[in-house]
Coordinates of C-alpha atoms in Angstrom, one line a residue:
M95 CA -39.6 -32.0 -56.4
S96 CA -41.6 -29.3 -58.0
D97 CA -40.6 -26.1 -59.9
E98 CA -41.2 -24.3 -56.6
Q99 CA -39.5 -25.9 -55.1
N100 CA -36.2 -26.2 -57.1
N101 CA -36.3 -22.4 -57.9
N102 CA -35.3 -20.0 -55.8
S103 CA -37.1 -16.6 -55.4
P104 CA -35.0 -13.3 -56.1
S105 CA -35.2 -12.6 -52.1
Q106 CA -33.8 -15.9 -51.5
L107 CA -31.5 -15.5 -54.2
D108 CA -30.0 -12.3 -52.9
D109 CA -29.9 -13.5 -49.4
M110 CA -27.6 -16.7 -50.4
F111 CA -25.4 -14.1 -51.8
V112 CA -25.4 -11.9 -49.4
I113 CA -21.3 -10.8 -48.7
D114 CA -19.9 -10.8 -45.1
F115 CA -17.6 -7.8 -46.0
E116 CA -16.8 -7.7 -42.0
Q117 CA -16.0 -11.3 -41.9
V118 CA -13.5 -11.1 -45.1
E119 CA -12.0 -8.6 -43.4
Q120 CA -11.5 -10.7 -40.6
V121 CA -10.1 -13.4 -42.8
S122 CA -7.7 -11.1 -44.5
R123 CA -6.0 -10.1 -41.5
A124 CA -5.6 -12.7 -40.0
F125 CA -4.0 -14.0 -43.6
F126 CA -1.7 -10.9 -43.4
D127 CA -0.7 -11.8 -39.7
E128 CA 0.5 -15.6 -40.7
S129 CA 2.1 -14.9 -43.7
K130 CA 4.3 -12.0 -42.4
E131 CA 5.7 -14.8 -39.8
I132 CA 6.1 -17.2 -42.3
L133 CA 7.4 -15.2 -45.5
D134 CA 9.8 -13.1 -43.2
N135 CA 11.9 -15.7 -42.8
L136 CA 11.2 -18.3 -45.6
E137 CA 14.3 -17.2 -47.5
E138 CA 16.7 -18.0 -44.6
Q139 CA 15.1 -21.3 -43.9
I140 CA 15.4 -22.0 -48.1
L141 CA 19.5 -20.8 -47.6
K142 CA 19.6 -23.2 -44.9
L143 CA 18.6 -26.2 -47.2
E144 CA 21.2 -25.2 -49.2
E145 CA 23.9 -26.0 -47.1
D146 CA 22.6 -29.2 -46.4
P147 CA 20.0 -30.4 -49.3
N148 CA 20.0 -33.5 -47.9
D149 CA 18.4 -32.4 -44.8
I150 CA 14.6 -33.7 -45.1
D151 CA 13.4 -32.8 -41.6
H152 CA 14.3 -29.1 -42.9
I153 CA 12.4 -29.9 -46.7
N154 CA 9.6 -30.7 -44.4
L155 CA 9.7 -27.5 -42.6
I156 CA 9.9 -25.4 -46.1
F157 CA 7.3 -27.6 -47.4
R158 CA 4.5 -27.1 -44.4
K159 CA 5.5 -23.6 -44.7
V160 CA 4.0 -23.0 -47.9
H161 CA 1.0 -25.4 -47.5
T162 CA -0.1 -23.1 -44.5
L163 CA 0.9 -20.5 -47.0
K164 CA -1.6 -21.9 -49.9
G165 CA -4.4 -22.9 -47.4
S166 CA -4.6 -19.2 -45.9
V167 CA -4.5 -17.1 -49.0
G168 CA -7.7 -19.2 -50.6
A169 CA -10.9 -17.3 -49.0
V170 CA -8.9 -13.9 -49.4
P171 CA -10.2 -11.5 -52.3
G172 CA -7.4 -11.2 -54.7
G173 CA -5.2 -13.7 -53.6
Q174 CA -5.4 -16.6 -56.4
L175 CA -2.3 -15.9 -58.1
L176 CA -0.3 -16.0 -54.6
G177 CA -2.2 -19.5 -54.4
S178 CA -1.4 -20.7 -57.6
L179 CA 2.4 -19.9 -56.8
S180 CA 2.2 -21.4 -53.5
H181 CA 0.5 -24.4 -54.8
E182 CA 3.5 -25.2 -57.6
F183 CA 6.2 -23.9 -54.9
E184 CA 4.4 -26.9 -52.6
A185 CA 4.2 -29.2 -55.8
L186 CA 7.7 -29.1 -56.6
L187 CA 8.8 -29.6 -52.5
N188 CA 6.6 -32.8 -53.0
R189 CA 8.3 -34.2 -55.9
I190 CA 11.5 -33.8 -54.2
K191 CA 10.4 -35.8 -51.3
Q192 CA 8.2 -38.5 -52.7
E193 CA 10.8 -39.1 -55.5
N194 CA 13.9 -38.5 -53.5
H195 CA 15.2 -35.9 -56.0
V196 CA 18.5 -34.1 -55.4
I197 CA 17.9 -30.4 -54.7
T198 CA 20.0 -28.5 -57.3
R199 CA 21.0 -24.9 -57.4
E200 CA 18.5 -24.4 -59.8
C201 CA 15.9 -25.8 -57.2
I202 CA 17.0 -22.7 -54.8
D203 CA 17.4 -20.3 -57.4
L204 CA 13.5 -20.9 -58.2
F205 CA 12.8 -21.2 -54.1
L206 CA 14.8 -17.9 -53.0
E207 CA 12.8 -15.9 -56.7
S208 CA 9.6 -17.7 -55.0
A209 CA 10.3 -16.4 -52.0
R210 CA 10.8 -12.9 -53.0
L211 CA 7.5 -12.7 -55.4
L212 CA 5.3 -14.2 -52.7
K213 CA 6.1 -11.3 -50.6
V214 CA 6.0 -9.1 -53.1
L215 CA 1.8 -10.3 -54.0
A216 CA 1.5 -10.4 -49.9
E217 CA 2.6 -6.9 -49.6
A218 CA -0.1 -5.9 -52.5
L219 CA -2.7 -7.4 -50.8
R220 CA -1.8 -5.8 -47.7
E221 CA -2.3 -2.5 -49.3
K222 CA -5.2 -3.3 -51.3
R223 CA -3.1 -2.4 -54.9
E224 CA -3.4 -4.0 -58.3
V225 CA -0.3 -6.6 -58.9
Y226 CA 2.1 -4.4 -61.1
P227 CA 2.5 -5.4 -64.8
E228 CA 6.0 -6.5 -64.2
E229 CA 5.0 -8.3 -60.8
L230 CA 2.2 -10.0 -62.7
S231 CA 4.5 -11.1 -65.9
E232 CA 7.5 -12.5 -63.2
A233 CA 4.9 -14.4 -61.6
I234 CA 3.6 -16.2 -64.4
E235 CA 7.1 -16.5 -65.2
V236 CA 8.5 -18.3 -62.2
I237 CA 5.0 -20.4 -62.6
T238 CA 5.6 -21.7 -65.9
R239 CA 9.3 -22.6 -64.7
Y240 CA 7.8 -24.6 -62.2
G241 CA 5.5 -26.8 -64.5
S242 CA 8.4 -27.2 -67.1
F243 CA 11.1 -27.8 -64.2
Q244 CA 13.1 -31.0 -64.5
F245 CA 15.4 -32.8 -62.4
S246 CA 19.1 -34.0 -63.9
N247 CA 20.9 -35.5 -61.6
G248 CA 18.8 -38.5 -60.0
T249 CA 18.2 -38.9 -56.4
M250 CA 19.4 -37.6 -52.6
N251 CA 20.5 -40.1 -50.5
K252 CA 18.3 -41.0 -47.8
P253 CA 19.9 -39.7 -44.5
A254 CA 18.6 -41.1 -41.0
R255 CA 15.9 -39.5 -39.9
K256 CA 17.6 -36.7 -37.3
A257 CA 16.1 -34.0 -35.3
S258 CA 17.3 -30.4 -36.8
L259 CA 13.8 -29.7 -37.0
K260 CA 13.5 -29.5 -33.5
K261 CA 17.0 -27.6 -33.3
V262 CA 15.9 -25.2 -35.2
A263 CA 13.1 -24.6 -33.0
A264 CA 15.1 -24.4 -30.0
V265 CA 17.1 -22.1 -31.2
S266 CA 14.6 -19.8 -32.8
D267 CA 12.9 -20.0 -29.2
D268 CA 16.1 -19.1 -27.3
D269 CA 16.1 -15.9 -29.5
Q270 CA 12.5 -14.4 -28.5
G271 CA 11.6 -12.0 -26.6
V272 CA 8.8 -11.4 -24.6
W273 CA 7.0 -7.8 -24.2
L274 CA 7.3 -6.4 -20.7
S275 CA 4.4 -3.8 -20.2
N276 CA 5.4 -0.7 -18.5
K277 CA 3.8 -2.3 -15.5
Q278 CA 5.6 -5.5 -15.4
L279 CA 8.8 -3.8 -16.1
N280 CA 8.0 -1.0 -12.7
E281 CA 7.3 -4.2 -10.8
L282 CA 10.6 -5.5 -11.3
L283 CA 12.4 -2.4 -11.1
K284 CA 10.7 -2.2 -7.8
I285 CA 11.7 -5.7 -6.8
S286 CA 15.5 -4.7 -7.6
G287 CA 15.4 -1.8 -5.7
E288 CA 14.2 -3.8 -2.6
L289 CA 17.5 -6.3 -2.9
L290 CA 19.7 -3.5 -2.9
V291 CA 18.2 -1.7 0.5
L292 CA 18.2 -5.8 1.9
K293 CA 21.9 -6.0 0.4
N294 CA 22.8 -2.9 2.6
F295 CA 20.6 -3.4 6.1
Y296 CA 23.0 -7.5 5.4
T297 CA 26.1 -5.0 5.1
I298 CA 25.5 -2.9 8.2
M299 CA 23.9 -5.5 10.2
N300 CA 27.6 -7.5 9.9
Q301 CA 29.2 -4.5 10.3
T302 CA 27.6 -2.9 13.7
V303 CA 26.3 -5.8 15.5
N304 CA 28.3 -8.0 17.3
F305 CA 26.7 -11.8 17.8
R306 CA 28.7 -12.1 20.4
V307 CA 28.2 -9.1 22.6
Q308 CA 24.4 -8.2 21.5
P309 CA 23.0 -12.0 20.3
E310 CA 19.3 -11.0 20.8
L311 CA 19.5 -7.9 18.7
F312 CA 21.7 -10.1 16.2
E313 CA 18.7 -12.9 16.1
R314 CA 15.9 -10.4 16.0
R315 CA 17.8 -8.8 12.8
Q316 CA 18.7 -11.7 11.3
S317 CA 15.1 -12.8 11.0
D318 CA 14.1 -9.6 9.9
F319 CA 16.3 -10.1 7.0
N320 CA 15.0 -13.6 6.6
H321 CA 11.7 -12.4 6.7
N322 CA 11.8 -10.0 4.1
L323 CA 14.4 -12.0 1.4
R324 CA 11.8 -14.7 1.3
K325 CA 9.3 -12.1 0.5
I326 CA 11.1 -10.5 -2.2
C327 CA 12.0 -14.2 -3.6
D328 CA 8.2 -14.9 -3.5
Q329 CA 7.6 -11.3 -5.6
F330 CA 10.4 -11.9 -7.8
Q331 CA 9.6 -15.7 -8.6
S332 CA 5.8 -14.7 -9.3
Q333 CA 6.3 -11.6 -11.6
I334 CA 8.8 -13.9 -13.7
Q335 CA 6.4 -16.2 -14.2
S336 CA 4.2 -13.8 -15.1
V337 CA 6.5 -12.1 -17.2
R338 CA 6.7 -15.6 -19.4
K339 CA 2.6 -16.7 -19.6
E340 CA -0.4 -14.7 -21.2
K341 CA -4.1 -15.4 -21.6
A342 CA -4.8 -18.3 -24.0
E343 CA -6.9 -16.3 -26.0
E344 CA -3.8 -14.3 -27.4
S345 CA -2.7 -17.6 -28.9
F346 CA -5.7 -18.6 -30.2
Q347 CA -8.0 -15.7 -31.1
G348 CA -7.3 -16.6 -34.9
I349 CA -8.7 -19.9 -34.3
P350 CA -12.4 -18.6 -34.9
V351 CA -11.4 -16.8 -38.7
L352 CA -9.5 -19.8 -39.5
V353 CA -13.0 -22.3 -39.2
R354 CA -14.9 -19.6 -41.1
Q355 CA -12.1 -19.6 -43.5
A356 CA -12.1 -23.2 -44.0
A357 CA -15.8 -23.6 -43.5
T358 CA -16.2 -21.4 -46.6
E359 CA -13.7 -22.7 -49.1
L360 CA -15.4 -26.0 -48.0
N361 CA -19.0 -25.0 -48.3
K362 CA -19.8 -26.5 -45.1
T363 CA -21.2 -24.4 -42.1
V364 CA -19.7 -24.2 -38.9
Q365 CA -20.6 -23.3 -35.4
F366 CA -17.2 -23.3 -33.1
E367 CA -17.0 -22.6 -29.3
M368 CA -14.0 -21.8 -27.3
H369 CA -13.4 -22.5 -23.4
G370 CA -10.9 -22.0 -20.7
M371 CA -9.4 -19.0 -22.8
D372 CA -8.8 -16.7 -19.6
L373 CA -6.0 -19.5 -18.9
L374 CA -2.3 -17.8 -18.3
I375 CA 0.0 -20.2 -20.0
D376 CA 4.0 -20.0 -21.0
K377 CA 3.8 -18.3 -24.4
S378 CA 6.0 -20.4 -26.7
L379 CA 3.7 -23.6 -25.3
A380 CA 1.0 -21.2 -26.1
K381 CA 2.2 -20.5 -29.4
E382 CA 2.7 -23.6 -30.2
L383 CA -0.5 -25.6 -29.3
S384 CA -2.1 -22.9 -31.2
D385 CA -0.6 -24.1 -34.2
C386 CA -1.6 -27.9 -33.6
V387 CA -5.1 -26.4 -33.7
V388 CA -4.8 -24.6 -36.8
H389 CA -4.1 -28.6 -38.2
L390 CA -6.9 -30.1 -36.1
V391 CA -9.5 -27.8 -37.5
R392 CA -8.1 -28.1 -40.9
N393 CA -8.5 -31.8 -40.6
S394 CA -11.9 -31.7 -39.2
I395 CA -13.4 -29.4 -41.5
D396 CA -12.3 -30.9 -44.6
H397 CA -12.3 -34.8 -43.1
G398 CA -14.5 -34.8 -40.4
I399 CA -17.5 -32.7 -40.9
E400 CA -20.2 -33.4 -43.6
D401 CA -21.6 -31.0 -45.7
Q402 CA -25.1 -29.9 -45.1
F403 CA -26.6 -32.7 -47.4
E404 CA -25.3 -35.6 -45.7
R405 CA -25.6 -34.3 -42.1
T406 CA -29.5 -34.0 -43.2
V407 CA -29.6 -37.1 -44.7
Q408 CA -27.9 -38.8 -41.5
G409 CA -30.4 -36.9 -39.1
K410 CA -27.7 -34.7 -37.4
P411 CA -28.2 -31.0 -37.3
S412 CA -27.5 -28.8 -40.8
I413 CA -24.4 -26.9 -38.7
G414 CA -21.2 -29.0 -37.7
Q415 CA -20.3 -28.4 -34.2
L416 CA -16.1 -27.6 -33.1
S417 CA -15.2 -27.4 -29.5
L418 CA -11.7 -26.5 -28.1
E419 CA -11.2 -26.5 -24.3
I420 CA -8.4 -25.5 -22.7
A421 CA -7.2 -26.7 -19.3
D422 CA -4.6 -26.5 -16.5
K423 CA -4.8 -29.7 -14.1
N424 CA -1.9 -29.6 -11.8
G425 CA 1.0 -28.3 -14.3
V426 CA -0.4 -30.6 -17.4
I427 CA -2.1 -28.5 -19.7
H428 CA -5.1 -30.5 -21.2
L429 CA -6.0 -29.2 -24.7
I430 CA -9.5 -31.3 -25.3
F431 CA -10.4 -30.7 -29.4
K432 CA -13.8 -32.2 -30.7
D433 CA -15.8 -32.4 -33.6
D434 CA -19.4 -34.2 -34.2
G435 CA -18.8 -35.1 -38.1
A436 CA -18.1 -39.0 -39.7
G437 CA -15.2 -39.5 -37.4
L438 CA -12.5 -41.8 -38.2
N439 CA -12.7 -44.3 -40.4
K440 CA -10.5 -47.6 -39.3
E441 CA -10.9 -49.6 -42.8
R442 CA -9.6 -46.3 -44.8
I443 CA -6.6 -45.5 -42.4
L444 CA -5.7 -49.2 -42.0
A445 CA -5.6 -49.5 -45.8
R446 CA -3.4 -46.4 -46.4
A447 CA -1.1 -47.9 -43.6
I448 CA -0.9 -50.7 -45.3
S449 CA -0.5 -49.3 -48.8
T450 CA 2.6 -46.7 -47.4
G451 CA 3.6 -49.6 -45.8
L452 CA 3.4 -48.8 -41.7
T453 CA 1.9 -51.8 -40.9
T454 CA 1.0 -55.3 -42.6
E455 CA -1.8 -57.7 -42.4
E456 CA -0.4 -59.6 -39.9
E457 CA -0.1 -57.1 -37.9
I458 CA -3.7 -55.8 -37.5
P459 CA -4.8 -58.3 -35.4
Q460 CA -2.3 -57.1 -32.7
L461 CA -3.2 -53.6 -33.2
Q462 CA -5.6 -51.4 -30.4
D463 CA -8.1 -48.5 -32.1
E464 CA -6.2 -46.2 -30.9
Q465 CA -2.9 -47.4 -32.2
I466 CA -4.4 -47.4 -35.6
Y467 CA -5.9 -44.2 -35.6
R468 CA -2.5 -42.9 -34.5
F469 CA -1.1 -43.8 -38.0
I470 CA -2.8 -40.5 -39.5
F471 CA 0.0 -38.5 -37.3
Q472 CA 2.5 -39.5 -39.7
P473 CA 4.3 -37.6 -42.4
G474 CA 2.6 -37.4 -45.4
F475 CA -0.3 -39.9 -44.7
S476 CA -3.7 -38.8 -45.9
T477 CA -7.1 -40.8 -46.7
K478 CA -7.6 -38.5 -48.9
D479 CA -7.5 -39.1 -53.1
K480 CA -8.1 -35.6 -54.0
I481 CA -5.9 -32.5 -53.2
T482 CA -7.8 -29.4 -52.0
T483 CA -6.3 -25.9 -50.8
I484 CA -6.8 -27.5 -47.1
S485 CA -5.7 -30.7 -46.8
G486 CA -5.0 -33.8 -48.8
R487 CA -0.7 -34.1 -49.1
G488 CA -1.2 -35.4 -45.6
V489 CA 0.5 -32.6 -44.3
G490 CA -0.3 -31.1 -40.4
M491 CA -0.8 -34.1 -38.4
D492 CA 2.6 -34.3 -37.9
V493 CA 2.9 -31.2 -36.3
V494 CA 0.9 -31.9 -33.6
L495 CA 3.0 -35.1 -32.8
N496 CA 6.1 -33.8 -33.0
T497 CA 5.0 -30.8 -30.8
V498 CA 3.7 -33.2 -28.0
D499 CA 6.6 -35.3 -28.5
K500 CA 8.7 -32.2 -27.5
Y501 CA 7.1 -31.4 -24.1
D502 CA 7.0 -35.1 -23.6
G503 CA 3.2 -35.6 -23.7
Q504 CA 0.5 -37.4 -24.9
I505 CA -2.5 -37.5 -27.6
H506 CA -5.9 -39.7 -27.0
I507 CA -8.0 -40.1 -29.3
K508 CA -11.9 -41.1 -28.9
T509 CA -13.8 -41.5 -32.1
V510 CA -17.3 -42.9 -32.9
P511 CA -18.5 -43.1 -36.6
G512 CA -21.3 -40.5 -37.6
Q513 CA -21.2 -38.9 -34.0
G514 CA -17.6 -37.4 -34.1
T515 CA -13.9 -37.4 -33.1
T516 CA -11.7 -36.0 -29.9
F517 CA -8.4 -34.8 -29.6
H518 CA -7.3 -35.0 -26.2
L519 CA -3.7 -33.5 -25.9
E520 CA -2.2 -33.2 -22.7
V521 CA 1.4 -31.4 -22.4
P522 CA 3.0 -30.5 -19.4
A523 CA 3.8 -27.2 -18.8
P524 CA 6.9 -26.1 -19.0
Q525 CA 8.8 -25.1 -15.7
H526 CA 11.9 -22.6 -16.5
I527 CA 12.4 -22.3 -12.5
M528 CA 9.6 -24.0 -10.1
V529 CA 10.0 -22.8 -6.7
E530 CA 8.1 -25.3 -4.1
A531 CA 7.0 -24.4 -0.4
A532 CA 7.1 -28.0 1.0
L533 CA 7.1 -30.1 3.8
L534 CA 10.3 -31.7 4.8
A535 CA 10.9 -35.0 6.4
T536 CA 12.8 -38.2 6.7
W537 CA 12.3 -41.6 5.2
N538 CA 14.9 -44.8 5.4
G539 CA 17.9 -42.3 5.8
L540 CA 16.6 -40.4 2.6
Q541 CA 14.9 -36.6 2.9
V542 CA 11.5 -36.3 0.8
A543 CA 9.6 -33.2 0.6
V544 CA 5.8 -33.2 0.5
P545 CA 4.3 -29.9 -1.6
I546 CA 2.3 -28.1 0.9
T547 CA -0.5 -27.3 -0.9
S548 CA -1.3 -30.8 -1.1
V549 CA -0.8 -31.6 2.7
S550 CA -4.0 -32.3 4.7
H551 CA -2.8 -33.2 8.2
I552 CA 0.2 -34.5 10.0
T553 CA 0.2 -36.8 13.1
S554 CA 2.6 -39.2 15.2
C555 CA 1.0 -42.4 14.3
S556 CA 0.7 -43.4 17.9
E557 CA -2.1 -41.5 18.3
L558 CA -4.0 -43.2 15.2
Q559 CA -6.0 -46.0 14.9
V560 CA -4.3 -48.6 12.7
T561 CA -5.7 -51.7 11.1
T562 CA -4.3 -55.0 8.6
V563 CA -6.0 -55.7 5.7
N564 CA -5.0 -58.0 2.9
H565 CA -1.6 -56.8 3.6
L566 CA -2.1 -53.6 3.7
R567 CA -2.3 -50.8 6.5
Y568 CA -5.4 -48.5 7.2
C569 CA -6.1 -45.7 9.0
Q570 CA -9.2 -43.6 10.0
F571 CA -8.9 -39.7 9.4
S572 CA -11.8 -37.7 9.3
G573 CA -14.6 -40.5 9.0
L574 CA -12.8 -41.7 6.1
T575 CA -10.3 -45.3 6.0
V576 CA -7.2 -44.1 4.2
P577 CA -4.0 -46.1 3.2
L578 CA -1.1 -45.6 5.9
L579 CA 1.9 -46.8 4.1
N580 CA 5.7 -46.0 3.4
Y581 CA 7.3 -45.2 -0.4
Q582 CA 8.3 -49.3 -0.4
E583 CA 5.4 -51.0 0.9
M584 CA 2.9 -49.0 -1.8
L585 CA 5.6 -50.1 -4.3
Q586 CA 5.7 -53.8 -3.4
S587 CA 1.8 -54.3 -2.3
S588 CA 2.6 -55.5 0.9
V589 CA 3.4 -54.0 4.8
S590 CA 6.8 -54.4 5.5
E591 CA 7.5 -52.2 9.0
S592 CA 6.9 -53.7 12.3
A593 CA 3.7 -52.4 14.5
D594 CA 6.3 -50.9 16.8
K595 CA 8.0 -49.2 14.5
V596 CA 4.8 -47.8 13.0
K597 CA 4.0 -46.4 16.6
N598 CA 7.1 -44.3 16.7
S599 CA 6.5 -42.8 13.0
S600 CA 4.7 -40.0 11.7
A601 CA 1.8 -39.8 9.0
I602 CA 1.4 -37.1 6.0
F603 CA -1.8 -36.5 4.8
I604 CA -1.9 -35.9 1.2
K605 CA -4.5 -34.7 -0.7
A606 CA -4.5 -36.3 -4.4
K607 CA -7.9 -35.3 -6.8
D608 CA -10.7 -36.2 -4.7
A609 CA -8.8 -39.2 -3.1
V610 CA -6.5 -39.0 0.7
I611 CA -3.7 -41.0 1.0
A612 CA -1.1 -41.2 4.3
L613 CA 2.9 -40.9 3.7
L614 CA 4.2 -43.3 6.3
V615 CA 7.2 -41.6 7.3
D616 CA 10.6 -41.6 10.1
K617 CA 10.7 -37.8 11.5
I618 CA 9.3 -34.6 10.0
E619 CA 11.8 -31.7 9.5
G620 CA 10.0 -29.0 9.0
Q621 CA 8.5 -26.5 5.9
T622 CA 11.2 -24.9 3.6
D623 CA 11.0 -23.5 -0.4
L624 CA 12.6 -25.8 -2.7
V625 CA 13.5 -25.3 -6.2
V626 CA 12.7 -28.0 -8.2
K627 CA 14.9 -29.9 -10.6
N628 CA 14.1 -32.9 -12.9
F629 CA 15.5 -36.0 -12.9
G630 CA 16.6 -35.6 -16.2
K631 CA 16.5 -37.9 -19.4
I632 CA 19.1 -40.5 -17.8
L633 CA 17.0 -41.4 -15.0
G634 CA 13.6 -40.5 -16.5
G635 CA 10.8 -40.3 -14.8
Q636 CA 10.0 -42.0 -11.3
K637 CA 7.3 -43.3 -9.7
G638 CA 5.3 -40.6 -7.1
F639 CA 7.9 -38.1 -7.9
K640 CA 8.2 -35.0 -9.5
G641 CA 12.2 -33.7 -8.9
V642 CA 14.6 -33.1 -6.7
S643 CA 16.2 -30.1 -4.7
I644 CA 19.6 -29.5 -3.5
L645 CA 19.0 -28.6 0.5
A646 CA 21.1 -26.3 2.2
D647 CA 23.4 -29.0 3.8
E648 CA 24.2 -30.3 0.4
N649 CA 21.9 -33.4 1.3
V650 CA 19.4 -34.3 -1.8
A651 CA 15.3 -33.7 -1.2
Y652 CA 13.6 -36.1 -3.7
I653 CA 9.9 -33.8 -4.0
I654 CA 6.5 -36.0 -3.9
D655 CA 4.4 -36.1 -6.8
P656 CA 0.8 -36.6 -5.4
E657 CA -1.3 -37.2 -8.2
S658 CA 1.7 -39.7 -9.2
L659 CA 1.9 -41.0 -5.6
L660 CA -1.8 -41.9 -5.9
G661 CA -1.1 -43.8 -9.5
V662 CA 1.9 -45.9 -7.3
L663 CA -1.3 -46.8 -4.7
A664 CA -4.0 -47.2 -7.1
S665 CA -1.7 -49.5 -9.2
T666 CA -1.2 -51.8 -6.3
Q667 CA -4.3 -52.0 -5.4
M668 CA -5.1 -53.2 -8.5
R669 CA -2.7 -56.2 -8.0
E670 CA -3.9 -57.3 -5.0
A671 CA -7.4 -57.3 -6.8
A672 CA -5.9 -59.7 -9.5

């Protein structure tokens, strides 16, 4: 290589060292927001740890907070002292976890002193002022105490892992409020006024109209009352749901800044795209998914995206690509995070999993690739030998798994060596109160309900052309050959009703995804609005159903989930093919 190639011109050097002050300001603002949330209750969390020093979940909670603080301050001008203090704080917590030390009173005192100083240093950064000499002296003293800290009373007993972390989160969520705009508040006040008027109307109707003497007038007034009550209930339900939701961009707006920050610290160039940010999503879920993306971003940039030289050698674009997409499909939030980096290294993951006791050499042949990749979600798991301000302690990815598990969701991982990795999170949207407009029908003495939005057509089976092929019954609908089966026949992969019984039955044509299926029922009862309740933890999920509802006559209606019902039929057809 020539000297001309080795030596950059002054103009080139100037371009290389241009400081993007706007970007620095964005990074700083993101840090101030994140640090305030962490530091506001850090002392409270430390005091809770003093009440139960053996609570490993709570130790992990504080550890993640301090780790996040350390990672966020790295790109903030003047944040070196805060970064050093949080690093020492994190290192001592790591010693406690790795060596099973008992958390002593001295530990708690040091942690509380650190939390106070971290607030002071963060405030100084926010106010863009120099650290006062006494503050600097205190910080240096605390950092020195960390370096010489010794444990003198053995190790703590390892307790059975418990769900205290989730309990803390649940209490926090219940205590949190939601922001109501004046418009939303006015709408709720308007609805409450309409309910008051309707209540008065009902009272006057009962007092002034005798249904025996004036049956037609009473029926007309009652019909008006029912119509207005339904309308107000729909408005109220819609308004309450809107209060709990916000656009995804509100919770994910800090992610692009985080990408820039992490890429800058690791001297990498990354382009980031977000899609679906207009989606309205439950606020609490959006915040937790945003926390997941924070850890996915840091993991991807540190572990996945190669540096510019390595990417150029491999024939890849010098700029790494990250993308985030979020969508709602039939009440399930799909979050897809992609990078075009090196992909997950299966051999290194397996080696680390064996060394940490997560698996054995004998178990490896039975493991599917995705099972191997899921080891990265274990607490403390990391394939990096060197600890950086971004990652290296195996912190963060376990947060992703815990969040998905909390909502009974799923994680799918797809990786191609040299081409990148995709994390696909499927999380059912929380349904606090779900009202479903449904078509009621009777089958085998049971009440079943089909969501109106999924009903394409209803008809008597006597009007259908029915045929049986390979033990399954089919009919014609809009030029398509559609399966016509009752629920039991779908489960047992074979028809059981006689032809005469089928002719006297009704068919509900249900659309799910791009398919149509016909559900055989005994009788169509009518349309109604139902409050959907899930089956609970004892029963768990039931194939083909999303929940139950109590009807006015105190009978139970089983509410069909069209996509799940389609899955029941698909598994039936797969068994037939096999």
